[in-house]
PDB file of C-alpha atoms and ligand atoms in Angstrom:
ATOM      1  CA  MET A   1     -52.728  37.063 -70.991  1.00 40.00           C
ATOM      2  CA  ARG A   2     -53.664  33.907 -69.096  1.00 45.00           C
ATOM      3  CA  LYS A   3     -56.989  33.814 -71.055  1.00 44.00           C
ATOM      4  CA  MET A   4     -55.084  34.099 -74.342  1.00 43.00           C
ATOM      5  CA  ILE A   5     -52.782  31.186 -73.538  1.00 42.00           C
ATOM      6  CA  LEU A   6     -55.851  29.127 -72.514  1.00 43.00           C
ATOM      7  CA  THR A   7     -57.644  29.987 -75.878  1.00 40.00           C
ATOM      8  CA  ILE A   8     -54.482  29.036 -77.826  1.00 40.00           C
ATOM      9  CA  GLY A   9     -54.145  25.827 -75.852  1.00 41.00           C
ATOM     10  CA  LEU A  10     -57.784  24.959 -76.341  1.00 41.00           C
ATOM     11  CA  SER A  11     -57.522  25.621 -80.087  1.00 38.00           C
ATOM     12  CA  LEU A  12     -54.477  23.388 -80.386  1.00 40.00           C
ATOM     13  CA  LEU A  13     -56.287  20.714 -78.503  1.00 41.00           C
ATOM     14  CA  LEU A  14     -59.326  20.924 -80.754  1.00 42.00           C
ATOM     15  CA  GLY A  15     -57.133  21.100 -83.789  1.00 38.00           C
ATOM     16  CA  SER A  16     -55.307  17.918 -82.964  1.00 37.00           C
ATOM     17  CA  ALA A  17     -58.575  16.168 -82.137  1.00 41.00           C
ATOM     18  CA  ALA A  18     -59.958  17.226 -85.593  1.00 45.00           C
ATOM     19  CA  LEU A  19     -57.080  15.656 -87.341  1.00 49.00           C
ATOM     20  CA  GLY A  20     -58.146  12.197 -86.197  1.00 68.00           C
ATOM     21  CA  ARG A  21     -61.774  12.745 -86.988  1.00 84.00           C
ATOM     22  CA  PRO A  22     -63.673  11.302 -90.015  1.00 91.00           C
ATOM     23  CA  ARG A  23     -65.025  13.856 -92.466  1.00 93.00           C
ATOM     24  CA  GLU A  24     -68.713  14.145 -92.884  1.00 96.00           C
ATOM     25  CA  GLY A  25     -69.631  12.977 -96.331  1.00 97.00           C
ATOM     26  CA  SER A  26     -71.104  10.269 -98.521  1.00 98.00           C
ATOM     27  CA  ILE A  27     -70.144   6.629 -98.909  1.00 98.00           C
ATOM     28  CA  LEU A  28     -70.660   7.104-102.710  1.00 98.00           C
ATOM     29  CA  ASP A  29     -67.992   9.820-103.216  1.00 97.00           C
ATOM     30  CA  GLY A  30     -65.945   8.844-106.328  1.00 97.00           C
ATOM     31  CA  ILE A  31     -68.010   5.709-107.083  1.00 98.00           C
ATOM     32  CA  ARG A  32     -68.812   5.164-110.718  1.00 97.00           C
ATOM     33  CA  PRO A  33     -72.066   3.804-111.842  1.00 98.00           C
ATOM     34  CA  GLY A  34     -72.059   0.264-113.296  1.00 96.00           C
ATOM     35  CA  PRO A  35     -72.638  -0.584-117.018  1.00 94.00           C
ATOM     36  CA  ASP A  36     -76.388  -0.341-116.234  1.00 95.00           C
ATOM     37  CA  GLY A  37     -76.026   3.215-115.038  1.00 97.00           C
ATOM     38  CA  LYS A  38     -76.887   2.181-111.421  1.00 98.00           C
ATOM     39  CA  ILE A  39     -74.852   2.224-108.248  1.00 98.00           C
ATOM     40  CA  ASP A  40     -75.578  -0.865-106.262  1.00 98.00           C
ATOM     41  CA  VAL A  41     -74.948  -0.682-102.490  1.00 98.00           C
ATOM     42  CA  VAL A  42     -74.814  -4.143-100.778  1.00 98.00           C
ATOM     43  CA  THR A  43     -74.697  -4.884 -97.042  1.00 98.00           C
ATOM     44  CA  ILE A  44     -73.460  -8.235 -95.973  1.00 98.00           C
ATOM     45  CA  PHE A  45     -74.112  -9.174 -92.371  1.00 98.00           C
ATOM     46  CA  PRO A  46     -74.959 -12.478 -90.525  1.00 98.00           C
ATOM     47  CA  HIS A  47     -78.071 -11.601 -88.480  1.00 97.00           C
ATOM     48  CA  GLN A  48     -81.388  -9.733 -88.963  1.00 97.00           C
ATOM     49  CA  ASP A  49     -80.806  -6.278 -87.361  1.00 94.00           C
ATOM     50  CA  ASP A  50     -76.932  -5.919 -87.942  1.00 95.00           C
ATOM     51  CA  GLU A  51     -77.688  -3.818 -91.113  1.00 97.00           C
ATOM     52  CA  THR A  52     -80.393  -1.720 -89.544  1.00 96.00           C
ATOM     53  CA  ILE A  53     -78.288  -0.796 -86.479  1.00 94.00           C
ATOM     54  CA  PHE A  54     -75.132   0.281 -88.312  1.00 95.00           C
ATOM     55  CA  VAL A  55     -76.250   1.103 -91.872  1.00 98.00           C
ATOM     56  CA  GLY A  56     -79.989   1.895 -91.790  1.00 97.00           C
ATOM     57  CA  GLY A  57     -79.715   5.608 -91.983  1.00 98.00           C
ATOM     58  CA  THR A  58     -77.008   5.390 -94.633  1.00 98.00           C
ATOM     59  CA  LEU A  59     -79.107   3.111 -96.867  1.00 98.00           C
ATOM     60  CA  LEU A  60     -82.007   5.646 -96.747  1.00 98.00           C
ATOM     61  CA  ILE A  61     -79.678   8.656 -97.498  1.00 98.00           C
ATOM     62  CA  ALA A  62     -78.001   6.642-100.345  1.00 98.00           C
ATOM     63  CA  LYS A  63     -81.491   6.074-101.927  1.00 98.00           C
ATOM     64  CA  GLN A  64     -81.926   9.846-102.289  1.00 97.00           C
ATOM     65  CA  ASP A  65     -79.558   9.464-105.391  1.00 98.00           C
ATOM     66  CA  PRO A  66     -81.922   7.991-108.010  1.00 98.00           C
ATOM     67  CA  ARG A  67     -79.090   5.925-109.475  1.00 98.00           C
ATOM     68  CA  VAL A  68     -78.721   3.947-106.285  1.00 98.00           C
ATOM     69  CA  ARG A  69     -80.140   0.429-105.721  1.00 98.00           C
ATOM     70  CA  THR A  70     -79.758  -1.066-102.161  1.00 98.00           C
ATOM     71  CA  HIS A  71     -79.450  -4.744-101.322  1.00 98.00           C
ATOM     72  CA  ILE A  72     -79.464  -6.333 -97.874  1.00 98.00           C
ATOM     73  CA  VAL A  73     -77.811  -9.765 -97.530  1.00 98.00           C
ATOM     74  CA  CYS A  74     -78.523 -11.698 -94.317  1.00 98.00           C
ATOM     75  CA  PHE A  75     -76.362 -14.796 -94.020  1.00 98.00           C
ATOM     76  CA  THR A  76     -77.905 -16.806 -91.137  1.00 98.00           C
ATOM     77  CA  LEU A  77     -81.343 -17.605 -89.753  1.00 97.00           C
ATOM     78  CA  GLY A  78     -80.615 -15.718 -86.461  1.00 95.00           C
ATOM     79  CA  ASP A  79     -82.070 -18.709 -84.648  1.00 93.00           C
ATOM     80  CA  LEU A  80     -79.735 -18.606 -81.609  1.00 92.00           C
ATOM     81  CA  SER A  81     -80.489 -15.151 -80.280  1.00 90.00           C
ATOM     82  CA  SER A  82     -81.187 -15.032 -76.519  1.00 87.00           C
ATOM     83  CA  ALA A  83     -84.756 -14.029 -77.525  1.00 89.00           C
ATOM     84  CA  ARG A  84     -85.277 -17.682 -78.113  1.00 91.00           C
ATOM     85  CA  ASP A  85     -84.953 -18.498 -74.356  1.00 91.00           C
ATOM     86  CA  TYR A  86     -86.665 -15.374 -73.122  1.00 88.00           C
ATOM     87  CA  LEU A  87     -89.731 -16.239 -75.257  1.00 91.00           C
ATOM     88  CA  HIS A  88     -89.536 -19.964 -74.684  1.00 94.00           C
ATOM     89  CA  ILE A  89     -89.764 -20.654 -78.549  1.00 95.00           C
ATOM     90  CA  THR A  90     -87.779 -22.986 -80.826  1.00 96.00           C
ATOM     91  CA  GLY A  91     -84.929 -21.652 -82.955  1.00 95.00           C
ATOM     92  CA  GLU A  92     -87.076 -22.468 -85.936  1.00 97.00           C
ATOM     93  CA  GLU A  93     -89.979 -20.146 -84.707  1.00 97.00           C
ATOM     94  CA  LEU A  94     -87.466 -17.439 -83.898  1.00 96.00           C
ATOM     95  CA  ALA A  95     -85.999 -17.647 -87.377  1.00 97.00           C
ATOM     96  CA  LYS A  96     -89.394 -17.107 -88.901  1.00 98.00           C
ATOM     97  CA  ILE A  97     -90.085 -14.217 -86.670  1.00 97.00           C
ATOM     98  CA  ARG A  98     -86.743 -12.508 -87.286  1.00 97.00           C
ATOM     99  CA  ILE A  99     -86.901 -13.011 -91.107  1.00 97.00           C
ATOM    100  CA  GLU A 100     -90.276 -11.233 -91.097  1.00 98.00           C
ATOM    101  CA  GLU A 101     -88.845  -8.522 -88.856  1.00 97.00           C
ATOM    102  CA  LEU A 102     -86.074  -7.983 -91.465  1.00 98.00           C
ATOM    103  CA  GLN A 103     -88.622  -7.926 -94.283  1.00 98.00           C
ATOM    104  CA  SER A 104     -90.429  -5.158 -92.439  1.00 98.00           C
ATOM    105  CA  ALA A 105     -87.204  -3.299 -91.746  1.00 98.00           C
ATOM    106  CA  ALA A 106     -86.209  -3.592 -95.472  1.00 98.00           C
ATOM    107  CA  THR A 107     -89.555  -2.049 -96.330  1.00 98.00           C
ATOM    108  CA  VAL A 108     -89.065   0.932 -94.074  1.00 98.00           C
ATOM    109  CA  LEU A 109     -85.558   1.383 -95.332  1.00 98.00           C
ATOM    110  CA  ARG A 110     -86.679   1.310 -98.994  1.00 98.00           C
ATOM    111  CA  VAL A 111     -84.381  -1.528 -99.801  1.00 98.00           C
ATOM    112  CA  ASP A 112     -84.571  -2.851-103.291  1.00 98.00           C
ATOM    113  CA  GLU A 113     -83.624  -6.368-102.653  1.00 98.00           C
ATOM    114  CA  LEU A 114     -83.329  -8.583 -99.542  1.00 98.00           C
ATOM    115  CA  ILE A 115     -81.365 -11.732 -99.830  1.00 98.00           C
ATOM    116  CA  GLN A 116     -81.951 -14.133 -96.942  1.00 98.00           C
ATOM    117  CA  LEU A 117     -79.637 -17.196 -96.628  1.00 98.00           C
ATOM    118  CA  ASP A 118     -80.117 -20.179 -94.432  1.00 97.00           C
ATOM    119  CA  HIS A 119     -76.909 -20.731 -92.590  1.00 98.00           C
ATOM    120  CA  PRO A 120     -77.510 -21.633 -89.023  1.00 98.00           C
ATOM    121  CA  ASP A 121     -76.765 -18.922 -86.366  1.00 97.00           C
ATOM    122  CA  GLN A 122     -73.052 -19.104 -85.153  1.00 97.00           C
ATOM    123  CA  GLY A 123     -72.442 -21.498 -87.973  1.00 98.00           C
ATOM    124  CA  LEU A 124     -70.228 -19.271 -90.130  1.00 98.00           C
ATOM    125  CA  PRO A 125     -66.878 -19.897 -88.241  1.00 98.00           C
ATOM    126  CA  LYS A 126     -67.467 -23.663 -88.743  1.00 98.00           C
ATOM    127  CA  LEU A 127     -67.477 -23.264 -92.584  1.00 98.00           C
ATOM    128  CA  PRO A 128     -64.303 -23.681 -94.569  1.00 98.00           C
ATOM    129  CA  PRO A 129     -63.108 -19.995 -95.041  1.00 98.00           C
ATOM    130  CA  GLU A 130     -62.688 -20.531 -98.770  1.00 98.00           C
ATOM    131  CA  ALA A 131     -66.192 -21.813 -99.201  1.00 98.00           C
ATOM    132  CA  LEU A 132     -67.646 -18.888 -97.358  1.00 98.00           C
ATOM    133  CA  ALA A 133     -65.590 -16.344 -99.389  1.00 98.00           C
ATOM    134  CA  GLU A 134     -66.716 -17.987-102.581  1.00 98.00           C
ATOM    135  CA  GLU A 135     -70.398 -17.782-101.491  1.00 98.00           C
ATOM    136  CA  VAL A 136     -69.805 -14.049-100.691  1.00 98.00           C
ATOM    137  CA  ARG A 137     -68.215 -13.539-104.028  1.00 98.00           C
ATOM    138  CA  GLU A 138     -70.988 -15.073-105.923  1.00 98.00           C
ATOM    139  CA  ILE A 139     -73.520 -12.880-104.085  1.00 98.00           C
ATOM    140  CA  ILE A 140     -71.512  -9.784-104.741  1.00 98.00           C
ATOM    141  CA  GLU A 141     -71.618 -10.654-108.409  1.00 97.00           C
ATOM    142  CA  ARG A 142     -75.248 -11.379-108.392  1.00 97.00           C
ATOM    143  CA  THR A 143     -76.191  -8.031-106.874  1.00 98.00           C
ATOM    144  CA  GLY A 144     -73.854  -6.099-109.279  1.00 97.00           C
ATOM    145  CA  ALA A 145     -72.390  -4.312-106.204  1.00 98.00           C
ATOM    146  CA  GLU A 146     -70.283  -1.189-106.674  1.00 98.00           C
ATOM    147  CA  VAL A 147     -70.168  -0.660-102.805  1.00 98.00           C
ATOM    148  CA  VAL A 148     -69.995  -3.389-100.249  1.00 98.00           C
ATOM    149  CA  ILE A 149     -70.501  -2.912 -96.468  1.00 99.00           C
ATOM    150  CA  THR A 150     -69.809  -5.363 -93.677  1.00 98.00           C
ATOM    151  CA  TYR A 151     -68.341  -5.656 -90.150  1.00 98.00           C
ATOM    152  CA  GLY A 152     -64.629  -5.043 -89.608  1.00 98.00           C
ATOM    153  CA  PRO A 153     -62.228  -7.787 -88.236  1.00 97.00           C
ATOM    154  CA  ASP A 154     -63.441  -6.661 -84.734  1.00 96.00           C
ATOM    155  CA  GLY A 155     -67.013  -7.818 -85.610  1.00 96.00           C
ATOM    156  CA  MET A 156     -68.017  -4.729 -83.668  1.00 94.00           C
ATOM    157  CA  THR A 157     -69.383  -6.791 -80.754  1.00 91.00           C
ATOM    158  CA  GLY A 158     -66.678  -9.617 -81.304  1.00 93.00           C
ATOM    159  CA  HIS A 159     -69.418 -12.097 -82.292  1.00 94.00           C
ATOM    160  CA  SER A 160     -67.844 -15.052 -84.069  1.00 96.00           C
ATOM    161  CA  ASP A 161     -70.273 -14.931 -87.015  1.00 97.00           C
ATOM    162  CA  HIS A 162     -69.552 -11.279 -87.550  1.00 97.00           C
ATOM    163  CA  ARG A 163     -65.807 -11.787 -87.555  1.00 98.00           C
ATOM    164  CA  ALA A 164     -65.864 -14.856 -89.941  1.00 98.00           C
ATOM    165  CA  LEU A 165     -68.188 -13.103 -92.418  1.00 98.00           C
ATOM    166  CA  SER A 166     -65.912  -9.994 -92.260  1.00 98.00           C
ATOM    167  CA  ALA A 167     -62.869 -12.095 -93.227  1.00 98.00           C
ATOM    168  CA  ALA A 168     -64.916 -13.831 -95.961  1.00 98.00           C
ATOM    169  CA  VAL A 169     -66.031 -10.439 -97.488  1.00 98.00           C
ATOM    170  CA  PHE A 170     -62.452  -9.017 -97.353  1.00 98.00           C
ATOM    171  CA  ALA A 171     -61.141 -12.231 -99.131  1.00 98.00           C
ATOM    172  CA  ALA A 172     -63.912 -12.104-101.798  1.00 98.00           C
ATOM    173  CA  PHE A 173     -63.705  -8.329-102.486  1.00 98.00           C
ATOM    174  CA  PRO A 174     -60.629  -8.360-104.769  1.00 97.00           C
ATOM    175  CA  GLN A 175     -62.161 -11.183-106.901  1.00 96.00           C
ATOM    176  CA  SER A 176     -65.445  -9.177-107.331  1.00 96.00           C
ATOM    177  CA  GLN A 177     -66.381  -6.295-109.609  1.00 95.00           C
ATOM    178  CA  ALA A 178     -67.183  -4.017-106.614  1.00 98.00           C
ATOM    179  CA  GLN A 179     -65.166  -0.809-106.374  1.00 98.00           C
ATOM    180  CA  ARG A 180     -65.137  -0.146-102.643  1.00 98.00           C
ATOM    181  CA  LEU A 181     -65.435  -2.053 -99.399  1.00 98.00           C
ATOM    182  CA  TYR A 182     -66.422  -0.325 -96.094  1.00 98.00           C
ATOM    183  CA  TYR A 183     -66.292  -1.686 -92.576  1.00 98.00           C
ATOM    184  CA  VAL A 184     -68.864  -0.336 -90.109  1.00 98.00           C
ATOM    185  CA  SER A 185     -67.292   1.763 -87.483  1.00 97.00           C
ATOM    186  CA  LEU A 186     -68.164   4.113 -84.626  1.00 94.00           C
ATOM    187  CA  SER A 187     -67.076   7.567 -83.357  1.00 93.00           C
ATOM    188  CA  ARG A 188     -63.751   7.482 -81.489  1.00 91.00           C
ATOM    189  CA  PHE A 189     -65.527   7.835 -78.059  1.00 90.00           C
ATOM    190  CA  TRP A 190     -67.938   4.996 -78.786  1.00 89.00           C
ATOM    191  CA  SER A 191     -65.232   2.765 -80.282  1.00 89.00           C
ATOM    192  CA  GLY A 192     -63.685   2.816 -76.843  1.00 87.00           C
ATOM    193  CA  VAL A 193     -66.733   2.002 -74.830  1.00 85.00           C
ATOM    194  CA  PHE A 194     -68.947  -0.181 -77.080  1.00 83.00           C
ATOM    195  CA  PRO A 195     -69.011  -3.678 -75.689  1.00 83.00           C
ATOM    196  CA  ASN A 196     -66.927  -6.136 -77.576  1.00 88.00           C
ATOM    197  CA  GLU A 197     -66.496  -9.632 -76.167  1.00 87.00           C
ATOM    198  CA  ALA A 198     -63.261 -10.103 -78.174  1.00 87.00           C
ATOM    199  CA  LYS A 199     -61.836  -6.850 -76.776  1.00 89.00           C
ATOM    200  CA  LEU A 200     -61.201  -5.589 -80.179  1.00 92.00           C
ATOM    201  CA  ARG A 201     -61.836  -1.984 -81.408  1.00 93.00           C
ATOM    202  CA  PRO A 202     -63.427  -0.997 -84.742  1.00 94.00           C
ATOM    203  CA  GLN A 203     -61.138   0.267 -87.442  1.00 95.00           C
ATOM    204  CA  PRO A 204     -61.210   4.127 -87.198  1.00 96.00           C
ATOM    205  CA  ALA A 205     -63.826   5.718 -89.295  1.00 97.00           C
ATOM    206  CA  THR A 206     -62.760   7.580 -92.459  1.00 97.00           C
ATOM    207  CA  VAL A 207     -66.233   8.954 -93.244  1.00 98.00           C
ATOM    208  CA  LYS A 208     -69.342   9.648 -91.188  1.00 98.00           C
ATOM    209  CA  VAL A 209     -72.736  10.044 -92.730  1.00 98.00           C
ATOM    210  CA  ASP A 210     -75.268  12.610 -91.472  1.00 98.00           C
ATOM    211  CA  ILE A 211     -78.409  10.580 -90.966  1.00 98.00           C
ATOM    212  CA  ALA A 212     -80.364  13.263 -88.896  1.00 97.00           C
ATOM    213  CA  PRO A 213     -82.883  13.790 -91.755  1.00 97.00           C
ATOM    214  CA  VAL A 214     -83.864  10.034 -91.762  1.00 97.00           C
ATOM    215  CA  LYS A 215     -83.440   9.297 -88.123  1.00 96.00           C
ATOM    216  CA  LYS A 216     -87.132   8.678 -87.420  1.00 94.00           C
ATOM    217  CA  LEU A 217     -87.356   6.135 -90.250  1.00 96.00           C
ATOM    218  CA  LYS A 218     -84.276   4.379 -88.921  1.00 96.00           C
ATOM    219  CA  GLY A 219     -85.909   4.387 -85.493  1.00 94.00           C
ATOM    220  CA  LEU A 220     -89.056   2.781 -87.156  1.00 94.00           C
ATOM    221  CA  ALA A 221     -86.791   0.125 -88.889  1.00 96.00           C
ATOM    222  CA  LEU A 222     -85.018  -0.604 -85.575  1.00 93.00           C
ATOM    223  CA  SER A 223     -88.405  -1.087 -83.838  1.00 92.00           C
ATOM    224  CA  THR A 224     -89.538  -3.603 -86.409  1.00 94.00           C
ATOM    225  CA  HIS A 225     -86.765  -5.900 -84.901  1.00 93.00           C
ATOM    226  CA  ALA A 226     -89.065  -6.316 -81.851  1.00 90.00           C
ATOM    227  CA  SER A 227     -87.776  -9.736 -80.794  1.00 90.00           C
ATOM    228  CA  GLN A 228     -84.303  -8.214 -80.465  1.00 88.00           C
ATOM    229  CA  LYS A 229     -85.370  -4.815 -79.188  1.00 82.00           C
ATOM    230  CA  PHE A 230     -87.405  -6.338 -76.164  1.00 81.00           C
ATOM    231  CA  TYR A 231     -86.009  -9.864 -75.670  1.00 79.00           C
ATOM    232  CA  SER A 232     -82.363  -9.988 -76.236  1.00 78.00           C
ATOM    233  CA  GLY A 233     -79.219  -8.631 -74.680  1.00 65.00           C
ATOM    234  CA  TRP A 234     -79.162  -6.075 -77.490  1.00 56.00           C
ATOM    235  CA  LEU A 235     -81.884  -4.008 -75.927  1.00 46.00           C
ATOM    236  CA  LEU A 236     -79.331  -1.362 -74.699  1.00 51.00           C
ATOM    237  CA  ASN A 237     -77.577  -1.049 -78.096  1.00 60.00           C
ATOM    238  CA  LEU A 238     -80.690  -1.014 -80.256  1.00 65.00           C
ATOM    239  CA  GLY A 239     -81.881   1.968 -78.247  1.00 68.00           C
ATOM    240  CA  MET A 240     -78.392   3.476 -78.097  1.00 73.00           C
ATOM    241  CA  MET A 241     -77.826   3.361 -81.919  1.00 74.00           C
ATOM    242  CA  ASN A 242     -81.104   5.224 -82.512  1.00 79.00           C
ATOM    243  CA  ARG A 243     -79.652   8.278 -80.648  1.00 84.00           C
ATOM    244  CA  PHE A 244     -76.870   8.990 -83.032  1.00 93.00           C
ATOM    245  CA  ASP A 245     -77.072  11.545 -85.782  1.00 96.00           C
ATOM    246  CA  HIS A 246     -74.382   9.828 -87.778  1.00 97.00           C
ATOM    247  CA  GLU A 247     -73.271   6.379 -88.942  1.00 97.00           C
ATOM    248  CA  TRP A 248     -69.618   5.837 -89.334  1.00 97.00           C
ATOM    249  CA  PHE A 249     -67.559   3.808 -91.950  1.00 98.00           C
ATOM    250  CA  ALA A 250     -63.913   2.850 -92.409  1.00 98.00           C
ATOM    251  CA  ARG A 251     -62.749   2.481 -96.027  1.00 98.00           C
ATOM    252  CA  ALA A 252     -61.342  -0.873 -95.977  1.00 98.00           C
ATOM    253  CA  ALA A 253     -60.366  -1.596 -99.641  1.00 98.00           C
ATOM    254  CA  GLU A 254     -60.769   0.114-102.992  1.00 97.00           C
ATOM    255  CA  LYS A 255     -60.240  -0.798-106.601  1.00 92.00           C
ATOM    256  CA  GLN A 256     -59.495   1.714-109.424  1.00 78.00           C
TER     257      GLN A 256
HETATM  258 ZN1  LIG B   1     -75.186  -9.858 -85.482  1.00 56.97          ZN
END
C-alpha cells in the first residue's frame, strides 16, 4: 500500500513538472516560406560567440530543411572582452581575431550569410534606442527574415549590450516582415543557476530543440572562438554549453 501511495505521489510530481516544461520540437513549426519559397532564420546578437553558444545547434538542425537559409548578425566588434587584457593586445587586434573566429564558426555552422557590424563593444546601451531599433529593422528587412532570434530582456548574462539589443529587436519586430521572434532561454534548472549579473532570469522556454545529432559540429564551432574559450571569463560557460543535448527558446512575439 505504502509503495502504491509513493508511486501515485511520484507520478503526480512528475506530471506537474511536465506541465511547465517546454515541448521538444522545431523553431520552424507553422512558419510559412517567404515569397521566394525560402525560410530565412536570422540571429541578432552583439558579440562573436553569443550565437554559437545558444543557437549553434539549432542553426545546423534548421539547415536540414532545404528551404532554410541562415544568417548571423553580429552588432559589435567584441573589442572589450577580458581576453584583451589576458593576451595583452589592443581592442583593435582582438576585434580582428574575434571576427575571424566568427567567420570560422559560421563556416562550421553552414551559415549562408554573416553580417558583421562595427559598433564598439558595450556601445549599444549608449545609442538612442529608436536609432538602434531602426538599424535592427533595416537588417531584418535586408535578410528577408521569417524567424528572428535574440536575447530576452534578461540578456542571459545580464550584459548591457545583450539587453539593449534585445529591446531594440523587440521594438523592431512588429515593423518588420518577420513572422516570429524567439528569445534564447535555458532549461528550468539552468535558468536558476546560470550566472546573470543583473539577477534576471530568462523567459521560460516554450520549445527545446534536440541538437544531439549535431553536437560535435556545435562543439567544433564553439572551439573556433578560441580567444573566448581560453582567455575570457566565459571559459566555464563555453564548455558548459557544449554538454547540453538541447537548445531552448521562448516564443516572444508572433505575427499572423
Ligand atoms: Zn555577448
